[in-house]
Amino acid sequence: MTVNRAVAYKSPGEVQVIDTDYPTFELKDGPGVNPANVGRKVPHGVILRTITTNICGSDQHMVRGRTTAPKDLVLGHEITGEVVEVGPDVEFIAVGDIVSVPFNISCGRCRNCKERKTGICLNVNPDRPGSAYGYVDMGGWVGGQSQFVLVPYADWNLLKFPDRDQALEKIMDLTMLSDIFPTGFHGAVTSGVGVGSTVYVAGAGPVGLAAAVSAQLLGAAVVIVGDMNPQRLAQARSFGCETIDLTQGDPQDQIEQILGVPEVDCGIDAVGFEARGHGKDVGTEAPATVLNSLMTVTAAGGGLGIPGLYVTGDPGAKDAASQEGSLSLRLGLGWAKSLSFATGQCPVMKYNRQLMMAILHDKVQIAKAVNAQAITLEDAPRGYAEFDAGAATKFVLNPNGYITG
């Protein structure tokens, strides 16, 4: 039996690298697997030997104990790999292909998939639309922070890289195609970023930095990134962003110092439900802070892109309303200003091929922008701990030694 090592959630603040089953073309019972999916056949799937799999801020929400994730859930939804086995129904993907895996699992057959809404596929999660690898309440598809992983509907889901050698040479950039680059790009697109736009990105974590890069790629005139972490703000400045320090107060005054007016055309929430207060309230958890501040600083008629994660169940929230995802929003202000809002999972397949071409043809250096650093699978607990402590780093796990040097 082939060994398969994987990163699993153990308890709040704790992950471990464990031995787990080698994947098969059938979903088995296990931590987080929806009972209705147990025994589901996957002849349309492939098994990948993982090349890279990244630690994501969404994983951190689970690891902090802020979701209902069960013990021993295998983590990881940002996956790039080499095909080592193909199911009998796979036609166009072959053993040896190097591929990117969208974090959304989608069937390609339902109404939503046919409308390119792959983040809310109707057929992969018995509980609700939408699914992902290694994530709580997302159908129970096993995560990819492992040496081997099963990917269903392979002909539909997988983005094949055109040249193996080129892909491995640019793998630290291409690994971002599974989630954070398309997610940041989606935030920029849905907020309305275009040539000459002024943009405020709340949050300088990897998704926020990816959103900032995306805004630049889309032609923004000025991109402003706000955070409380000086190292992350320095990372944003490293590729030409303006920055504001939210420990010094609400963003509006600082935006006015940069632009001459206290508002931007487009706002992007790259923080999500673990948001904290600004200025005198810094450090106090206030989950609606970012959304309300974005409504304040975004000009009338502007747009808000919200790739930051919000959940329906947060056992660690400070009040009963927040525990079920009910937040105190200034919706009246948003209505009065005719702001548009876009929320939910990024439909990765809507963007990943175009962003792949931008990477392959040297139009963007996303790995440099997010300060990507490769570490071994066995070193994942350290990566989680450092990322949780605020490291201005995107940790890329290297489970099978493809990344050398």
Short mmCIF file of C-alpha atoms in Angstrom, two decimals:
data_model
loop_
_atom_site.label_atom_id
_atom_site.label_comp_id
_atom_site.label_asym_id
_atom_site.label_seq_id
_atom_site.Cartn_x
_atom_site.Cartn_y
_atom_site.Cartn_z
CA MET A 1 0.00 0.00 0.00
CA THR A 2 1.37 3.41 -1.00
CA VAL A 3 2.01 5.70 1.98
CA ASN A 4 0.02 8.93 2.09
CA ARG A 5 0.97 11.63 4.60
CA ALA A 6 -1.43 14.50 5.21
CA VAL A 7 -2.04 17.56 7.40
CA ALA A 8 -5.04 17.14 9.72
CA TYR A 9 -6.90 19.44 12.09
CA LYS A 10 -6.67 18.11 15.66
CA SER A 11 -8.02 20.80 17.98
CA PRO A 12 -8.12 24.61 18.14
CA GLY A 13 -4.59 25.80 17.40
CA GLU A 14 -3.26 22.34 16.57
CA VAL A 15 -2.55 20.54 13.31
CA GLN A 16 -0.57 17.33 12.85
CA VAL A 17 0.93 15.45 9.94
CA ILE A 18 -0.63 11.99 9.96
CA ASP A 19 -0.69 8.77 7.95
CA THR A 20 -3.91 8.52 5.97
CA ASP A 21 -5.44 6.34 3.29
CA TYR A 22 -4.24 6.44 -0.28
CA PRO A 23 -7.18 7.77 -2.33
CA THR A 24 -9.48 5.50 -4.32
CA PHE A 25 -12.19 6.21 -6.87
CA GLU A 26 -14.87 6.02 -4.22
CA LEU A 27 -15.64 8.34 -1.30
CA LYS A 28 -15.13 6.59 2.04
CA ASP A 29 -16.47 7.48 5.45
CA GLY A 30 -14.24 9.76 7.49
CA PRO A 31 -14.00 13.06 9.37
CA GLY A 32 -16.27 15.62 7.77
CA VAL A 33 -17.57 13.35 5.01
CA ASN A 34 -21.26 13.92 4.42
CA PRO A 35 -23.04 10.59 5.04
CA ALA A 36 -24.90 11.00 1.75
CA ASN A 37 -21.55 11.05 -0.08
CA VAL A 38 -20.18 7.86 1.50
CA GLY A 39 -19.82 5.20 -1.19
CA ARG A 40 -20.09 7.72 -4.02
CA LYS A 41 -18.28 6.37 -7.09
CA VAL A 42 -15.80 8.65 -8.87
CA PRO A 43 -14.98 6.99 -12.23
CA HIS A 44 -14.64 10.49 -13.69
CA GLY A 45 -11.81 11.34 -11.27
CA VAL A 46 -8.03 11.22 -11.18
CA ILE A 47 -5.49 10.72 -8.43
CA LEU A 48 -2.77 13.34 -8.22
CA ARG A 49 0.68 13.22 -6.70
CA THR A 50 0.70 16.63 -5.09
CA ILE A 51 3.33 19.07 -6.35
CA THR A 52 2.29 22.05 -4.20
CA THR A 53 -0.53 22.70 -1.75
CA ASN A 54 -0.81 25.99 0.07
CA ILE A 55 -1.81 27.07 3.56
CA CYS A 56 -4.78 29.42 3.26
CA GLY A 57 -6.36 31.92 5.60
CA SER A 58 -9.59 29.96 5.21
CA ASP A 59 -7.80 26.94 6.67
CA GLN A 60 -6.75 29.12 9.60
CA HIS A 61 -10.36 29.89 10.48
CA MET A 62 -10.88 26.15 11.05
CA VAL A 63 -7.59 25.67 12.85
CA ARG A 64 -8.41 28.50 15.24
CA GLY A 65 -11.57 26.63 16.19
CA ARG A 66 -13.86 29.19 14.57
CA THR A 67 -15.89 26.62 12.63
CA THR A 68 -17.52 23.26 13.30
CA ALA A 69 -14.64 21.35 11.66
CA PRO A 70 -14.27 17.84 13.13
CA LYS A 71 -11.08 16.38 14.57
CA ASP A 72 -8.82 14.66 12.00
CA LEU A 73 -10.28 16.54 9.02
CA VAL A 74 -7.56 16.48 6.33
CA LEU A 75 -7.01 20.09 5.29
CA GLY A 76 -6.09 21.74 2.04
CA HIS A 77 -7.99 23.17 -0.93
CA GLU A 78 -5.15 24.84 -2.86
CA ILE A 79 -3.71 22.01 -4.95
CA THR A 80 -1.38 21.62 -7.93
CA GLY A 81 -0.29 18.14 -8.94
CA GLU A 82 0.81 15.49 -11.41
CA VAL A 83 -1.72 12.92 -12.59
CA VAL A 84 -0.70 9.39 -11.54
CA GLU A 85 -3.99 7.50 -12.06
CA VAL A 86 -7.08 8.18 -14.18
CA GLY A 87 -10.58 6.78 -13.72
CA PRO A 88 -12.24 4.80 -16.50
CA ASP A 89 -14.51 7.70 -17.53
CA VAL A 90 -11.69 10.25 -17.97
CA GLU A 91 -11.11 11.13 -21.65
CA PHE A 92 -8.85 14.16 -21.97
CA ILE A 93 -6.55 14.17 -18.93
CA ALA A 94 -3.63 11.71 -18.97
CA VAL A 95 -1.08 10.27 -16.57
CA GLY A 96 1.86 12.68 -16.37
CA ASP A 97 -0.14 15.87 -16.92
CA ILE A 98 0.70 18.78 -14.60
CA VAL A 99 -2.53 20.45 -13.50
CA SER A 100 -4.05 23.13 -11.31
CA VAL A 101 -7.08 22.17 -9.23
CA PRO A 102 -9.75 24.85 -8.63
CA PHE A 103 -10.65 24.83 -4.96
CA ASN A 104 -14.35 24.75 -5.89
CA ILE A 105 -15.45 21.22 -6.72
CA SER A 106 -17.98 21.31 -9.53
CA CYS A 107 -19.67 18.75 -11.76
CA GLY A 108 -19.85 20.63 -15.07
CA ARG A 109 -23.34 19.25 -15.60
CA CYS A 110 -25.74 21.27 -13.45
CA ARG A 111 -27.42 24.55 -14.30
CA ASN A 112 -25.02 26.62 -12.19
CA CYS A 113 -21.90 25.04 -13.69
CA LYS A 114 -23.24 25.63 -17.20
CA GLU A 115 -23.68 29.29 -16.25
CA ARG A 116 -20.04 29.42 -15.01
CA LYS A 117 -21.17 29.62 -11.36
CA THR A 118 -18.83 26.82 -10.33
CA GLY A 119 -18.60 28.04 -6.74
CA ILE A 120 -22.22 26.95 -6.21
CA CYS A 121 -22.39 23.63 -8.06
CA LEU A 122 -25.62 21.80 -7.25
CA ASN A 123 -24.36 18.21 -7.40
CA VAL A 124 -21.25 17.86 -5.22
CA ASN A 125 -22.50 18.72 -1.73
CA PRO A 126 -25.70 17.12 -0.43
CA ASP A 127 -26.26 19.91 2.12
CA ARG A 128 -26.05 23.09 0.06
CA PRO A 129 -24.72 24.49 -3.23
CA GLY A 130 -20.92 24.62 -3.42
CA SER A 131 -18.09 22.39 -2.30
CA ALA A 132 -14.35 22.39 -1.66
CA TYR A 133 -11.56 20.02 -0.67
CA GLY A 134 -10.77 19.59 2.99
CA TYR A 135 -13.28 22.10 4.25
CA VAL A 136 -15.98 21.94 6.89
CA ASP A 137 -19.55 21.42 5.61
CA MET A 138 -18.37 21.28 2.00
CA GLY A 139 -19.38 17.72 1.22
CA GLY A 140 -16.48 15.87 2.77
CA TRP A 141 -14.10 15.70 -0.19
CA VAL A 142 -10.69 14.90 1.30
CA GLY A 143 -8.21 17.75 1.46
CA GLY A 144 -5.07 18.12 -0.60
CA GLN A 145 -2.43 18.99 2.01
CA SER A 146 -1.21 15.48 1.41
CA GLN A 147 1.05 13.47 -0.85
CA PHE A 148 -1.85 12.15 -2.96
CA VAL A 149 -5.39 13.43 -3.52
CA LEU A 150 -8.51 12.46 -5.46
CA VAL A 151 -10.01 15.03 -7.86
CA PRO A 152 -13.50 14.30 -9.25
CA TYR A 153 -14.87 15.34 -12.66
CA ALA A 154 -11.29 15.65 -13.84
CA ASP A 155 -11.93 16.55 -17.48
CA TRP A 156 -14.04 19.46 -16.29
CA ASN A 157 -12.21 20.62 -13.15
CA LEU A 158 -8.53 20.41 -14.04
CA LEU A 159 -6.54 23.16 -15.74
CA LYS A 160 -3.71 21.44 -17.63
CA PHE A 161 -0.49 23.38 -18.03
CA PRO A 162 0.71 23.36 -21.65
CA ASP A 163 4.38 22.55 -20.99
CA ARG A 164 5.72 20.45 -18.12
CA ASP A 165 9.16 22.07 -17.87
CA GLN A 166 7.74 25.58 -18.03
CA ALA A 167 5.14 24.72 -15.42
CA LEU A 168 7.71 23.37 -12.97
CA GLU A 169 9.93 26.41 -13.56
CA LYS A 170 7.03 28.75 -12.67
CA ILE A 171 5.35 26.49 -10.13
CA MET A 172 5.53 29.00 -7.25
CA ASP A 173 3.39 31.38 -9.32
CA LEU A 174 1.15 28.73 -10.86
CA THR A 175 0.30 27.23 -7.47
CA MET A 176 -1.64 30.42 -6.72
CA LEU A 177 -4.15 29.62 -9.49
CA SER A 178 -6.03 27.13 -7.33
CA ASP A 179 -7.45 29.84 -5.07
CA ILE A 180 -5.90 33.10 -3.96
CA PHE A 181 -5.03 34.64 -7.33
CA PRO A 182 -8.46 34.01 -8.89
CA THR A 183 -10.11 34.89 -5.57
CA GLY A 184 -8.27 38.21 -5.36
CA PHE A 185 -8.98 38.84 -9.04
CA HIS A 186 -12.67 38.06 -8.49
CA GLY A 187 -12.75 40.59 -5.66
CA ALA A 188 -11.27 43.22 -7.96
CA VAL A 189 -13.53 42.39 -10.91
CA THR A 190 -16.73 42.33 -8.85
CA SER A 191 -15.86 45.62 -7.19
CA GLY A 192 -15.70 47.17 -10.66
CA VAL A 193 -11.96 47.83 -10.98
CA GLY A 194 -10.95 49.13 -14.40
CA VAL A 195 -8.48 51.47 -16.05
CA GLY A 196 -7.99 54.52 -13.84
CA SER A 197 -9.88 53.20 -10.82
CA THR A 198 -8.98 54.07 -7.26
CA VAL A 199 -9.18 51.00 -5.06
CA TYR A 200 -9.12 50.26 -1.34
CA VAL A 201 -8.25 46.69 -0.30
CA ALA A 202 -9.03 45.87 3.33
CA GLY A 203 -6.53 43.28 4.51
CA ALA A 204 -2.91 42.63 3.49
CA GLY A 205 -2.92 38.87 3.89
CA PRO A 206 -2.30 36.73 0.80
CA VAL A 207 -5.80 37.22 -0.64
CA GLY A 208 -5.62 40.97 -0.06
CA LEU A 209 -2.22 41.15 -1.74
CA ALA A 210 -3.55 39.04 -4.62
CA ALA A 211 -6.50 41.44 -4.93
CA ALA A 212 -4.09 44.37 -5.00
CA VAL A 213 -1.98 42.77 -7.75
CA SER A 214 -5.18 41.99 -9.63
CA ALA A 215 -6.34 45.59 -9.41
CA GLN A 216 -3.01 46.69 -10.88
CA LEU A 217 -3.37 44.08 -13.64
CA LEU A 218 -6.83 45.48 -14.44
CA GLY A 219 -5.44 49.00 -14.81
CA ALA A 220 -6.18 50.70 -11.48
CA ALA A 221 -4.62 54.13 -11.05
CA VAL A 222 -4.10 53.81 -7.28
CA VAL A 223 -4.34 50.75 -5.05
CA ILE A 224 -4.47 51.37 -1.30
CA VAL A 225 -4.10 48.47 1.14
CA GLY A 226 -5.12 48.73 4.79
CA ASP A 227 -3.98 46.46 7.62
CA MET A 228 -2.63 46.53 11.18
CA ASN A 229 0.42 44.36 10.52
CA PRO A 230 3.50 46.43 9.55
CA GLN A 231 5.24 43.52 7.82
CA ARG A 232 2.23 42.84 5.63
CA LEU A 233 1.88 46.54 4.82
CA ALA A 234 5.55 46.59 3.81
CA GLN A 235 4.86 43.62 1.52
CA ALA A 236 2.07 45.60 -0.17
CA ARG A 237 4.37 48.57 -0.70
CA SER A 238 6.98 46.27 -2.26
CA PHE A 239 4.98 46.10 -5.50
CA GLY A 240 3.72 49.66 -5.66
CA CYS A 241 0.67 49.89 -3.38
CA GLU A 242 -0.12 52.77 -1.09
CA THR A 243 -0.83 51.64 2.47
CA ILE A 244 -2.71 52.77 5.55
CA ASP A 245 -2.18 51.61 9.13
CA LEU A 246 -5.53 50.85 10.72
CA THR A 247 -4.12 51.05 14.23
CA GLN A 248 -4.04 54.81 13.60
CA GLY A 249 -7.79 55.08 13.00
CA ASP A 250 -10.51 54.53 10.43
CA PRO A 251 -9.35 54.45 6.83
CA GLN A 252 -11.30 57.47 5.58
CA ASP A 253 -8.92 60.20 6.75
CA GLN A 254 -5.85 58.30 5.56
CA ILE A 255 -7.44 57.69 2.16
CA GLU A 256 -8.04 61.44 1.87
CA GLN A 257 -4.37 62.11 2.62
CA ILE A 258 -3.41 59.87 -0.30
CA LEU A 259 -6.07 60.76 -2.88
CA GLY A 260 -7.19 64.25 -1.83
CA VAL A 261 -10.74 62.91 -1.38
CA PRO A 262 -11.97 60.55 1.38
CA GLU A 263 -13.35 57.90 -0.94
CA VAL A 264 -12.43 55.36 -3.59
CA ASP A 265 -14.21 53.97 -6.63
CA CYS A 266 -13.93 50.33 -5.56
CA GLY A 267 -13.66 48.52 -2.20
CA ILE A 268 -12.48 44.96 -1.57
CA ASP A 269 -12.98 43.01 1.67
CA ALA A 270 -10.12 40.52 2.01
CA VAL A 271 -10.57 40.06 5.78
CA GLY A 272 -13.87 38.30 6.45
CA PHE A 273 -15.66 37.44 9.65
CA GLU A 274 -12.69 37.62 12.05
CA ALA A 275 -12.37 41.38 11.45
CA ARG A 276 -11.24 43.66 14.25
CA GLY A 277 -11.95 47.27 15.11
CA HIS A 278 -9.83 50.21 13.95
CA GLY A 279 -8.07 52.93 15.91
CA LYS A 280 -9.12 53.01 19.57
CA ASP A 281 -10.99 49.73 19.04
CA VAL A 282 -8.01 47.93 17.53
CA GLY A 283 -7.73 44.36 18.74
CA THR A 284 -11.44 44.12 19.58
CA GLU A 285 -13.22 41.60 17.39
CA ALA A 286 -15.95 43.35 15.42
CA PRO A 287 -16.99 41.17 12.46
CA ALA A 288 -18.95 43.88 10.62
CA THR A 289 -16.15 46.47 10.82
CA VAL A 290 -14.67 45.94 7.37
CA LEU A 291 -17.99 45.81 5.54
CA ASN A 292 -19.23 48.97 7.26
CA SER A 293 -16.00 50.87 6.67
CA LEU A 294 -16.04 49.88 3.00
CA MET A 295 -19.55 51.26 2.64
CA THR A 296 -18.30 54.49 4.17
CA VAL A 297 -15.21 54.93 1.98
CA THR A 298 -16.61 53.69 -1.34
CA ALA A 299 -18.06 56.44 -3.51
CA ALA A 300 -21.74 56.52 -4.39
CA GLY A 301 -22.39 54.17 -7.30
CA GLY A 302 -19.26 52.16 -6.53
CA GLY A 303 -18.83 48.48 -5.90
CA LEU A 304 -17.78 46.17 -3.08
CA GLY A 305 -16.09 42.88 -3.87
CA ILE A 306 -16.20 40.57 -0.84
CA PRO A 307 -13.87 37.58 -1.25
CA GLY A 308 -13.29 37.57 2.53
CA LEU A 309 -14.91 34.54 4.15
CA TYR A 310 -18.15 34.79 6.13
CA VAL A 311 -19.69 31.70 7.74
CA THR A 312 -23.09 30.50 8.90
CA GLY A 313 -21.62 28.89 12.01
CA ASP A 314 -18.92 30.50 14.20
CA PRO A 315 -18.78 28.90 17.66
CA GLY A 316 -16.01 31.28 18.72
CA ALA A 317 -17.97 34.48 18.09
CA LYS A 318 -18.58 36.80 21.01
CA ASP A 319 -22.37 36.98 20.70
CA ALA A 320 -25.23 34.75 19.63
CA ALA A 321 -25.98 36.69 16.45
CA SER A 322 -22.42 36.51 15.17
CA GLN A 323 -22.30 32.81 15.97
CA GLU A 324 -24.81 32.23 13.20
CA GLY A 325 -23.34 34.82 10.83
CA SER A 326 -25.82 37.62 11.62
CA LEU A 327 -23.89 40.91 11.54
CA SER A 328 -24.93 44.50 12.27
CA LEU A 329 -24.45 46.09 8.86
CA ARG A 330 -25.13 49.67 7.79
CA LEU A 331 -27.20 48.43 4.87
CA GLY A 332 -29.13 51.68 4.79
CA LEU A 333 -25.90 53.52 3.98
CA GLY A 334 -25.07 51.06 1.22
CA TRP A 335 -28.57 51.41 -0.20
CA ALA A 336 -28.48 55.21 -0.04
CA LYS A 337 -25.17 55.24 -1.94
CA SER A 338 -26.40 52.71 -4.55
CA LEU A 339 -23.45 50.45 -3.84
CA SER A 340 -23.21 47.03 -5.46
CA PHE A 341 -22.17 43.99 -3.42
CA ALA A 342 -20.68 40.70 -4.61
CA THR A 343 -20.12 37.87 -2.14
CA GLY A 344 -19.44 34.14 -2.07
CA GLN A 345 -16.85 31.71 -3.32
CA CYS A 346 -14.84 32.79 -6.33
CA PRO A 347 -15.78 30.71 -9.40
CA VAL A 348 -12.13 29.86 -10.08
CA MET A 349 -12.71 28.43 -13.54
CA LYS A 350 -14.03 31.80 -14.71
CA TYR A 351 -10.52 33.25 -14.40
CA ASN A 352 -7.81 30.62 -13.97
CA ARG A 353 -6.88 30.04 -17.61
CA GLN A 354 -6.49 33.76 -18.32
CA LEU A 355 -4.41 34.24 -15.18
CA MET A 356 -2.28 31.21 -16.12
CA MET A 357 -1.49 32.90 -19.44
CA ALA A 358 -0.56 36.12 -17.63
CA ILE A 359 1.88 34.13 -15.46
CA LEU A 360 3.36 32.09 -18.31
CA HIS A 361 3.95 35.22 -20.38
CA ASP A 362 5.50 37.19 -17.50
CA LYS A 363 2.74 39.76 -17.10
CA VAL A 364 2.50 39.20 -13.34
CA GLN A 365 4.65 37.81 -10.51
CA ILE A 366 2.08 36.72 -7.99
CA ALA A 367 4.44 34.54 -5.90
CA LYS A 368 6.75 37.50 -5.30
CA ALA A 369 3.83 39.77 -4.44
CA VAL A 370 2.53 37.42 -1.72
CA ASN A 371 6.04 36.46 -0.55
CA ALA A 372 5.59 32.74 -1.26
CA GLN A 373 7.88 30.37 0.65
CA ALA A 374 8.12 26.62 0.11
CA ILE A 375 8.31 24.31 3.14
CA THR A 376 8.04 20.56 3.57
CA LEU A 377 4.78 18.82 4.43
CA GLU A 378 6.25 17.76 7.78
CA ASP A 379 6.92 21.43 8.53
CA ALA A 380 3.26 22.37 8.06
CA PRO A 381 2.56 22.87 11.81
CA ARG A 382 5.26 25.55 11.91
CA GLY A 383 3.81 27.18 8.80
CA TYR A 384 0.37 27.30 10.35
CA ALA A 385 1.73 28.76 13.58
CA GLU A 386 3.78 31.46 11.86
CA PHE A 387 0.97 32.39 9.50
CA ASP A 388 -1.44 32.64 12.43
CA ALA A 389 1.04 34.91 14.21
CA GLY A 390 0.93 37.32 11.26
CA ALA A 391 3.88 36.31 9.08
CA ALA A 392 3.84 38.22 5.80
CA THR A 393 4.32 34.94 3.95
CA LYS A 394 2.29 32.61 1.78
CA PHE A 395 3.39 29.13 2.85
CA VAL A 396 3.56 26.58 0.02
CA LEU A 397 3.81 22.94 1.07
CA ASN A 398 6.11 20.69 -0.99
CA PRO A 399 4.91 17.16 -0.11
CA ASN A 400 6.81 15.16 -2.73
CA GLY A 401 9.99 17.15 -3.28
CA TYR A 402 9.15 18.66 -6.68
CA ILE A 403 10.46 22.05 -5.54
CA THR A 404 14.22 21.91 -5.19
CA GLY A 405 16.75 24.50 -4.07
#
